[in-house]
mmCIF file of C-alpha atoms in Angstrom:
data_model
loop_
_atom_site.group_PDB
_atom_site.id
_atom_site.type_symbol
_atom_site.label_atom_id
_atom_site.label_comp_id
_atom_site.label_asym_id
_atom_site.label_seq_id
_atom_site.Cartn_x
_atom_site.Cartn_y
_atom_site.Cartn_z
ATOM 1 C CA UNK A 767 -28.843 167.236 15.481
ATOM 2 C CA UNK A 768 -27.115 170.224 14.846
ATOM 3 C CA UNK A 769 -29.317 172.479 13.167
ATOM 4 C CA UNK A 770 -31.580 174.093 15.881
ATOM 5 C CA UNK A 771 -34.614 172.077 13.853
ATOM 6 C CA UNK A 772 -35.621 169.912 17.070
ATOM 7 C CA UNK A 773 -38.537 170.521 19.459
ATOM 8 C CA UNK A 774 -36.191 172.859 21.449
ATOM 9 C CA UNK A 775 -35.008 174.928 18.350
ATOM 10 C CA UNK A 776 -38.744 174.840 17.204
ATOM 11 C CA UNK A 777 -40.081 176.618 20.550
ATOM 12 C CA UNK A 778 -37.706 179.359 20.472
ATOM 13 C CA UNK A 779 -38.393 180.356 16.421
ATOM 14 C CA UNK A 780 -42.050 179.455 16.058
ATOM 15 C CA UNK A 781 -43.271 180.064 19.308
ATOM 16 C CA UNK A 782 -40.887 182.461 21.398
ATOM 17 C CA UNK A 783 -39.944 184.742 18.705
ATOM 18 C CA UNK A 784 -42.648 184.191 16.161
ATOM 19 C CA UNK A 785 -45.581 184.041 18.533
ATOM 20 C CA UNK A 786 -47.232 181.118 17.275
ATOM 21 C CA UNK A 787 -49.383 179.837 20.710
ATOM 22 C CA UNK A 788 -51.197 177.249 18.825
ATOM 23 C CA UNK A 789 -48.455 175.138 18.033
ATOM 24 C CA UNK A 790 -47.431 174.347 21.905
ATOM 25 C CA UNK A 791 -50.251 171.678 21.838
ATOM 26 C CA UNK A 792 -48.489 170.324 18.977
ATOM 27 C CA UNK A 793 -45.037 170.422 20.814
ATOM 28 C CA UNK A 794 -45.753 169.512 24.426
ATOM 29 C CA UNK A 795 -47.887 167.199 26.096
ATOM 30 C CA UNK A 796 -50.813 167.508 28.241
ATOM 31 C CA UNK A 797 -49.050 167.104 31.862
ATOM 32 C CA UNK A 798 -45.542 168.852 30.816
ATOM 33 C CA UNK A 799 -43.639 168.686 33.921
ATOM 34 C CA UNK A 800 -41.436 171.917 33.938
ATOM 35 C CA UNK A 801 -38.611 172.069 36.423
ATOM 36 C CA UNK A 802 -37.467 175.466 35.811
ATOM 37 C CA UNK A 803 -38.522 178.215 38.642
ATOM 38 C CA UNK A 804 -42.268 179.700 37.291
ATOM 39 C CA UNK A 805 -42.716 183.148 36.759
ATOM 40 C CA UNK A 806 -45.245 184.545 39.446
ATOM 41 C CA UNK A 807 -48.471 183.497 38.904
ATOM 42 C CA UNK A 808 -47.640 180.843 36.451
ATOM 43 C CA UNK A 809 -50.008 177.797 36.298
ATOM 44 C CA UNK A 810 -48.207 174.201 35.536
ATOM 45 C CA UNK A 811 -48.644 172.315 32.523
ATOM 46 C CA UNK A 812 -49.150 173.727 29.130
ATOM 47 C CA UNK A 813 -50.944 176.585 30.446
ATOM 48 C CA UNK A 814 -48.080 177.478 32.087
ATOM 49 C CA UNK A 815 -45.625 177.838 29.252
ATOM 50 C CA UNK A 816 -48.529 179.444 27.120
ATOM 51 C CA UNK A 817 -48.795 181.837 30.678
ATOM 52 C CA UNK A 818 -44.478 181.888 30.306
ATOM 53 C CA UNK A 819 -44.573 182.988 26.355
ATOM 54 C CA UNK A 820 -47.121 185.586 26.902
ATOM 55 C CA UNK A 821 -45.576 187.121 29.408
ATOM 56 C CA UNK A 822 -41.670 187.695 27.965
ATOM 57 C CA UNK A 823 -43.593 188.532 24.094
ATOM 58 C CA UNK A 824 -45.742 191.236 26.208
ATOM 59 C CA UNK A 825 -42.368 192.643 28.009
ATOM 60 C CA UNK A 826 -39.810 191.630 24.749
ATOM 61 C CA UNK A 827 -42.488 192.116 22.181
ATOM 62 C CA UNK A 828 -39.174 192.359 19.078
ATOM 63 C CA UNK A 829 -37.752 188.958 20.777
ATOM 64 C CA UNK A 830 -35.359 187.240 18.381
ATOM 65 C CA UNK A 831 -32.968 184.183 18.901
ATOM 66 C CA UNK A 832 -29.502 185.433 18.346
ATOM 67 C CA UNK A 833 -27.559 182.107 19.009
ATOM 68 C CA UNK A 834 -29.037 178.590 19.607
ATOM 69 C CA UNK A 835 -25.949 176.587 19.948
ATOM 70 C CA UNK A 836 -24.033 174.043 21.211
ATOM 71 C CA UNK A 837 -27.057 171.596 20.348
ATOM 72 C CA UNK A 838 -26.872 168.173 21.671
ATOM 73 C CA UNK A 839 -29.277 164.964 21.555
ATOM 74 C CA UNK A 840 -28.876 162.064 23.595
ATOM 75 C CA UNK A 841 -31.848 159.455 22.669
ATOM 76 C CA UNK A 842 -34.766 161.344 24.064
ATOM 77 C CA UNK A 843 -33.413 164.431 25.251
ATOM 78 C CA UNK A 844 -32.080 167.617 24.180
ATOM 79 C CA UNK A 845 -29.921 170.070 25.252
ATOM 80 C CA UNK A 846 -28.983 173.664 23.703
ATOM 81 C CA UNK A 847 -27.774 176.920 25.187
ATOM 82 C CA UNK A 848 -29.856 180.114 23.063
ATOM 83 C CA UNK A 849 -29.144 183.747 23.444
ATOM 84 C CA UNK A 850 -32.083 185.973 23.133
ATOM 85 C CA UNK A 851 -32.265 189.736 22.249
ATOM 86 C CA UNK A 852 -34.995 192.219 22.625
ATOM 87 C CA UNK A 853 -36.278 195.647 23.702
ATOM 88 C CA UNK A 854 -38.074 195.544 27.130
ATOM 89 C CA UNK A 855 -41.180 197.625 26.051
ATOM 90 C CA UNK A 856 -44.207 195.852 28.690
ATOM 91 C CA UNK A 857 -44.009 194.815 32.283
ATOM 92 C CA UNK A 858 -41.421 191.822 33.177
ATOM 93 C CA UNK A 859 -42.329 190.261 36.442
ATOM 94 C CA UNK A 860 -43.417 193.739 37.778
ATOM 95 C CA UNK A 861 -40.655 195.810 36.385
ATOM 96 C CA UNK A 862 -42.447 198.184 34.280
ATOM 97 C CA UNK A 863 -41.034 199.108 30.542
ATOM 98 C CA UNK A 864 -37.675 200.557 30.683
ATOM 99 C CA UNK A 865 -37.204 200.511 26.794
ATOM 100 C CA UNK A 866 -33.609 199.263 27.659
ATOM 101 C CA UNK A 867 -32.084 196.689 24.701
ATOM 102 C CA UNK A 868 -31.209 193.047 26.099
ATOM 103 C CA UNK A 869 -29.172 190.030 25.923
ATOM 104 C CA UNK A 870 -29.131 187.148 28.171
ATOM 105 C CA UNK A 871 -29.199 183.628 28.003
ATOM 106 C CA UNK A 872 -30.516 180.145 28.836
ATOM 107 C CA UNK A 873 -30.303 176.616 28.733
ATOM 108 C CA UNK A 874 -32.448 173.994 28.097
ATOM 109 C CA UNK A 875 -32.876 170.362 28.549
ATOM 110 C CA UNK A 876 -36.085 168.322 27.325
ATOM 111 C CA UNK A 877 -37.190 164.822 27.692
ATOM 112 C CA UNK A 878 -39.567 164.207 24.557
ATOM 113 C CA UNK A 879 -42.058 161.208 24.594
ATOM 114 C CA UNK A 880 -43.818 160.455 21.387
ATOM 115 C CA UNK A 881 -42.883 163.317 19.964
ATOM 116 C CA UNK A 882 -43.675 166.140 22.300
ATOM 117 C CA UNK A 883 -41.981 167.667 25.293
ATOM 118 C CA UNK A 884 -42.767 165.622 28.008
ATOM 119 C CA UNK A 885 -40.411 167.308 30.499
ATOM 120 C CA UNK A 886 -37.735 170.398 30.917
ATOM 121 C CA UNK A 887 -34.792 171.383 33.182
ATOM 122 C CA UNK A 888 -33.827 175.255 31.981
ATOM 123 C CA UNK A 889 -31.800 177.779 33.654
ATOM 124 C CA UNK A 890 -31.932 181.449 32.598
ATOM 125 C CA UNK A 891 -29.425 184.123 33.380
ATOM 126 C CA UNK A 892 -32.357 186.085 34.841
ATOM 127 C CA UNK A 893 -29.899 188.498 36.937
ATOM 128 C CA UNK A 894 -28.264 189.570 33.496
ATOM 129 C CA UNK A 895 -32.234 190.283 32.343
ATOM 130 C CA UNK A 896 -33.106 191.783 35.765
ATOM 131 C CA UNK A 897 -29.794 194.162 35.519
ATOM 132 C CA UNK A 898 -30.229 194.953 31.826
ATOM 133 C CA UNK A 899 -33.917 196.214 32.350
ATOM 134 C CA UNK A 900 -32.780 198.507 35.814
ATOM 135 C CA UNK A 901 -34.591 195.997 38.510
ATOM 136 C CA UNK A 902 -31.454 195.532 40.295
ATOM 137 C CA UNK A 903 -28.548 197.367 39.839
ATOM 138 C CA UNK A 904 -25.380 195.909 37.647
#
């Protein structure tokens, strides 16, 4: 799949940048495992990527995908590396609104079962986001 149309390209359009909370019951299942470090305060488990989404739309609230790509699938798993931009306007992990614009980047892998997101590795360049938005200097 090369098209950014799986459960991974689905999360970042409909639910990352277009805000839709509803539809990670639809995408994920009820004990998600997520082994990528939680924000502070983050619960596991569904709750904790509806906790994870609420938290970067609050602090990136014009968040768009710039670049979802390379996109891989491997039976059932995913993989794809996305670029996200945005204009830190609301608190990130205690760094209050610097109205800086950012770019940074992630990848993701997922383990579906039956459909939904059972499981996900993901690694964020978080010291590119910290930098950009004046936590820690560049």
């Amino acid at each position: 799949m090369t098209d950014g149309t799986g459960l991974i390209g689905r999360f970042y359009k409909e639910i990352i940048e277009g805000g839709n909370l509803d539809l990670i019951d639809e995408l994920a299942t009820d004990d998600l495992v997520d082994h990528e470090e939680a924000l502070p305060g983050q619960p596991p488990g569904k709750e904790g990527v509806r906790f994870f989404v609420t938290a970067i739309r609050a602090a990136f609230p014009d968040i768009k995908v710039k670049t979802m790509e390379p996109w891989l699938t491997d039976g059932n798993l995913e993989a794809c590396h996305v670029i996200l931009t945005g204009t830190h306007r609301g608190d990130m992990a205690g760094v209050p609104a610097s109205g800086n614009s950012v770019e940074f980047g992630g990848t993701d892998i997922i383990r579906v079962e039956d459909g939904k997101v059972a499981e996900h590795w993901g690694s964020t360049d978080t010291m590119s986001l910290m930098q950009q938005i004046g936590a820690i200097p560049q």
